Short mmCIF file of N, CA and C in Angstrom, two decimals:
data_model
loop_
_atom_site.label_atom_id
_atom_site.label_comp_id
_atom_site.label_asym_id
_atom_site.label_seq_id
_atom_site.Cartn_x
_atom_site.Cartn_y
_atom_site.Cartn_z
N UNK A 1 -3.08 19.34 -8.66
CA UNK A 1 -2.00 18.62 -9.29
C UNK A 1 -2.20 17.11 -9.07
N UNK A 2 -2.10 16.20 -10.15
CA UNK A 2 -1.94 14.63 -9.74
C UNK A 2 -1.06 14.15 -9.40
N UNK A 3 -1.43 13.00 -8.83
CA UNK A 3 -0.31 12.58 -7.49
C UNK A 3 1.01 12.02 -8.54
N UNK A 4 0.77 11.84 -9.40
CA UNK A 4 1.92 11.35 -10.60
C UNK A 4 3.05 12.30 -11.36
N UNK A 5 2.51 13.64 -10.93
CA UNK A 5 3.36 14.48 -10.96
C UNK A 5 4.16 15.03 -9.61
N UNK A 6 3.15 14.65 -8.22
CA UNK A 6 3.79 15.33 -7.40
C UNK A 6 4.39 14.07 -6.54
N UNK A 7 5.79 13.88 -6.21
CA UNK A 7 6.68 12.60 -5.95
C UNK A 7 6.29 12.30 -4.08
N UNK A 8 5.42 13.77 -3.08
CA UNK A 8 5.26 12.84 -2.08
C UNK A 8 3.77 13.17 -2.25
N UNK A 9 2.88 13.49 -2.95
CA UNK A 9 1.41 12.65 -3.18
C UNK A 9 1.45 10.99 -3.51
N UNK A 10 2.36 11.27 -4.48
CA UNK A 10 2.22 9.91 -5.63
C UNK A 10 2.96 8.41 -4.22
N UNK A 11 4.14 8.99 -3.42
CA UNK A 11 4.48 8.03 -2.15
C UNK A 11 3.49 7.61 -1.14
N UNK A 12 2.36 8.74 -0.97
CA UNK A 12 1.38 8.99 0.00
C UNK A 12 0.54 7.83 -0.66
N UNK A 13 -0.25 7.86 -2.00
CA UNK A 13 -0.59 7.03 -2.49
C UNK A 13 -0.56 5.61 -2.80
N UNK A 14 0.49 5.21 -2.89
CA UNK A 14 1.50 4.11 -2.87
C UNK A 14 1.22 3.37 -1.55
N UNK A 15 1.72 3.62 -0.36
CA UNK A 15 1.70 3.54 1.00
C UNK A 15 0.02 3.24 1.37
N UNK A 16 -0.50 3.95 0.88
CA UNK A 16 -2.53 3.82 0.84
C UNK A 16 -2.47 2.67 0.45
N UNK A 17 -2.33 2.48 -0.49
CA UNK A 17 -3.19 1.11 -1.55
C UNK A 17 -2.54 -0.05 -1.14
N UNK A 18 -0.95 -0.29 0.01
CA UNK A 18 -0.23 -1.45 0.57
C UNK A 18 -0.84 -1.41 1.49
N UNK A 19 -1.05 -0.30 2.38
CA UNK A 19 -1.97 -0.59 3.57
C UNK A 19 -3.45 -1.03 2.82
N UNK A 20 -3.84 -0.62 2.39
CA UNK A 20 -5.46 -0.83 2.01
C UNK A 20 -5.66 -2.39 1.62
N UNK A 21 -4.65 -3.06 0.97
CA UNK A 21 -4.91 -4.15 0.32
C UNK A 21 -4.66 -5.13 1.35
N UNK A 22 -3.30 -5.00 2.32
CA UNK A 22 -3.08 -5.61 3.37
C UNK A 22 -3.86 -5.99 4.01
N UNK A 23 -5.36 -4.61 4.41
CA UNK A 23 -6.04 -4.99 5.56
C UNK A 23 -6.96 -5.92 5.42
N UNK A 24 -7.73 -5.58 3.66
CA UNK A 24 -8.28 -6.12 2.96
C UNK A 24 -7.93 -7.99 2.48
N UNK A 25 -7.12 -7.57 2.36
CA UNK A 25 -6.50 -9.66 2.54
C UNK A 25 -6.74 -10.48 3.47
N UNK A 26 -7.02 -9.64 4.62
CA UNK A 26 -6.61 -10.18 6.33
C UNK A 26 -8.02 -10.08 6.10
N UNK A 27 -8.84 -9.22 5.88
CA UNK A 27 -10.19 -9.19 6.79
C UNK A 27 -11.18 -10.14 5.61
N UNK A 28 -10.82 -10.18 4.37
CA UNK A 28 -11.71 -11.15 3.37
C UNK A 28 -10.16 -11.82 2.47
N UNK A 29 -9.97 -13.28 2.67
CA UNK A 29 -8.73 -13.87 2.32
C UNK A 29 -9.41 -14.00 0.35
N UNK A 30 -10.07 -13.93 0.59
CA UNK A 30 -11.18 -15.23 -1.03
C UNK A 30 -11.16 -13.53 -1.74
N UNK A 31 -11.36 -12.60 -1.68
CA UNK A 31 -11.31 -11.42 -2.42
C UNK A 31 -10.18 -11.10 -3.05
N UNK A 32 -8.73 -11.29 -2.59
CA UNK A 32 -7.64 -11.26 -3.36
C UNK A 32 -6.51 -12.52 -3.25
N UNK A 33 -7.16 -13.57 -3.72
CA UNK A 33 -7.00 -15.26 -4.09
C UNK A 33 -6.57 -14.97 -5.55
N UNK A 34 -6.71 -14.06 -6.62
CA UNK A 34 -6.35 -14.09 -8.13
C UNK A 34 -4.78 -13.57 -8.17
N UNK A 35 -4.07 -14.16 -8.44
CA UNK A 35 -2.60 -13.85 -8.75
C UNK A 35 -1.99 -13.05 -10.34
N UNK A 36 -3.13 -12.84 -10.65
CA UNK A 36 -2.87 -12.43 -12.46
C UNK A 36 -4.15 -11.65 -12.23
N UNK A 37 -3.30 -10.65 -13.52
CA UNK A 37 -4.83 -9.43 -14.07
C UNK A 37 -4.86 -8.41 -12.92
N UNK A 38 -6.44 -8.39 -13.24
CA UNK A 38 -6.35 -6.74 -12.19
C UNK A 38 -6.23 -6.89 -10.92
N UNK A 39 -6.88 -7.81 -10.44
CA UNK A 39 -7.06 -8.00 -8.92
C UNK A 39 -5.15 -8.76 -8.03
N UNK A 40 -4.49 -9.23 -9.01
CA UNK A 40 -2.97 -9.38 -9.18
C UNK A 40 -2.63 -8.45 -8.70
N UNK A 41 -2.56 -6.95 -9.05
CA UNK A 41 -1.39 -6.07 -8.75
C UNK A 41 -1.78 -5.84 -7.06
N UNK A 42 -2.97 -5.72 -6.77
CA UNK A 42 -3.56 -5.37 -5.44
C UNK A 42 -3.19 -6.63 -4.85
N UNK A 43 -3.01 -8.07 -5.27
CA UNK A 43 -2.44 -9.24 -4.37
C UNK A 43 -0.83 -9.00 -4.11
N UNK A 44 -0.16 -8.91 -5.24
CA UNK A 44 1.10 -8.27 -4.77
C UNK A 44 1.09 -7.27 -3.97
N UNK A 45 0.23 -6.14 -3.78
CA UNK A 45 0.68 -4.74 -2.94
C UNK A 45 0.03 -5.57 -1.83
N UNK A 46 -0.33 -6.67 -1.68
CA UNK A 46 -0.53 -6.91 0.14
C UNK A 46 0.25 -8.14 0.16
N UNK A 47 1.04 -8.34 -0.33
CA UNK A 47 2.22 -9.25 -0.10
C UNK A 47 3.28 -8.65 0.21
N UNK A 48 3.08 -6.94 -0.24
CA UNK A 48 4.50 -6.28 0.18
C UNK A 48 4.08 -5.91 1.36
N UNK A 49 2.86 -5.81 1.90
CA UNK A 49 2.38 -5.33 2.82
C UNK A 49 2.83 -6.31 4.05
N UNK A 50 2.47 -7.51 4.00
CA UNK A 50 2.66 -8.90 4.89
C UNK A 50 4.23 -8.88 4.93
N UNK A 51 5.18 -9.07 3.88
CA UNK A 51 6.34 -9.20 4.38
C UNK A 51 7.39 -8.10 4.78
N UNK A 52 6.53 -7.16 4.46
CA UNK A 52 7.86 -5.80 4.33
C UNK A 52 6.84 -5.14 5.37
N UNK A 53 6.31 -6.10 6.62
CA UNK A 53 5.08 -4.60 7.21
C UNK A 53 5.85 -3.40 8.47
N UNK A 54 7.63 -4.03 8.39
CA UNK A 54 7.69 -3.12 9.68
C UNK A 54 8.46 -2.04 8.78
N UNK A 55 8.91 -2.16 7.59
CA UNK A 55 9.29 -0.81 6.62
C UNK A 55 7.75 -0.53 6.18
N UNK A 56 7.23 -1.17 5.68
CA UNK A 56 5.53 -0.40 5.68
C UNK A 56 5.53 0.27 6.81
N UNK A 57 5.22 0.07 7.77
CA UNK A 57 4.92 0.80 9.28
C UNK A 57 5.93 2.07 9.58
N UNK A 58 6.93 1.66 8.95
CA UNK A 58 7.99 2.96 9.33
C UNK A 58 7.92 3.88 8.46
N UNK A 59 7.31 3.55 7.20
CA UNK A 59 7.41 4.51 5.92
C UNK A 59 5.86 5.34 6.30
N UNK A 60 5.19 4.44 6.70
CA UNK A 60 3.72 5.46 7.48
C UNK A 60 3.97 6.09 8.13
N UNK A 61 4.81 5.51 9.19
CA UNK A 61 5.08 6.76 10.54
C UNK A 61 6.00 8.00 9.83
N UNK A 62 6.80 7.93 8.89
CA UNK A 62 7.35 9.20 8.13
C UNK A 62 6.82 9.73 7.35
N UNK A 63 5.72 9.34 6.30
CA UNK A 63 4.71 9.86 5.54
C UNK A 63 4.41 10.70 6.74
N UNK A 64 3.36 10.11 7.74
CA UNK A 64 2.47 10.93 8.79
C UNK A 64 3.23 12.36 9.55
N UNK A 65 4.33 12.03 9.92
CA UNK A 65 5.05 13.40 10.22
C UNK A 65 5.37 14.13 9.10
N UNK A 66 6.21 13.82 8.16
CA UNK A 66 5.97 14.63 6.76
C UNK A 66 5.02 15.26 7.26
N UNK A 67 3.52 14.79 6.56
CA UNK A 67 2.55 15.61 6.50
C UNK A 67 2.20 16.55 7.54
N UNK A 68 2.27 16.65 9.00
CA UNK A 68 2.10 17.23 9.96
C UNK A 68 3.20 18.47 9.92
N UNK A 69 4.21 18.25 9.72
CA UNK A 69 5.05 19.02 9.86
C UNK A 69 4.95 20.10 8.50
N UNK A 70 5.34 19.52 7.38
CA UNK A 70 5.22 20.23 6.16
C UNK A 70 3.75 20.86 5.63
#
């Protein structure tokens, strides 16, 4: 099933690509410097990452039990 049909794949996913872009910002700054187009949406998802990181962090730590548990 794709994660676009299933609502906690498609969250699981979501949560990936804020962490992923986040770390990615921090560890190469000049790779997501473009504010428009494609490389844009991945600068926003690590801007939500930077300012929203302790609901990022809390929404991981509940993804991660989710998954363990369920």
């Amino acid at each position: 099933m794709s994660a676009l049909f299933n609502f906690h794949s498609f969250l699981t996913v979501v949560l990936l690509v804020i962490c992923t872009c986040t770390y990615i910002k921090l560890q190469f700054p000049a790779f997501l410097q473009e504010k428009t187009g494609f490389r844009g949406f991945f600068w926003k998802a690590a801007r939500i990452g930077e300012r929203l990181s302790p609901w990022v962090a809390m929404a991981c730590f509940m993804m991660g039990i989710s998954v363990i548990i369920f």
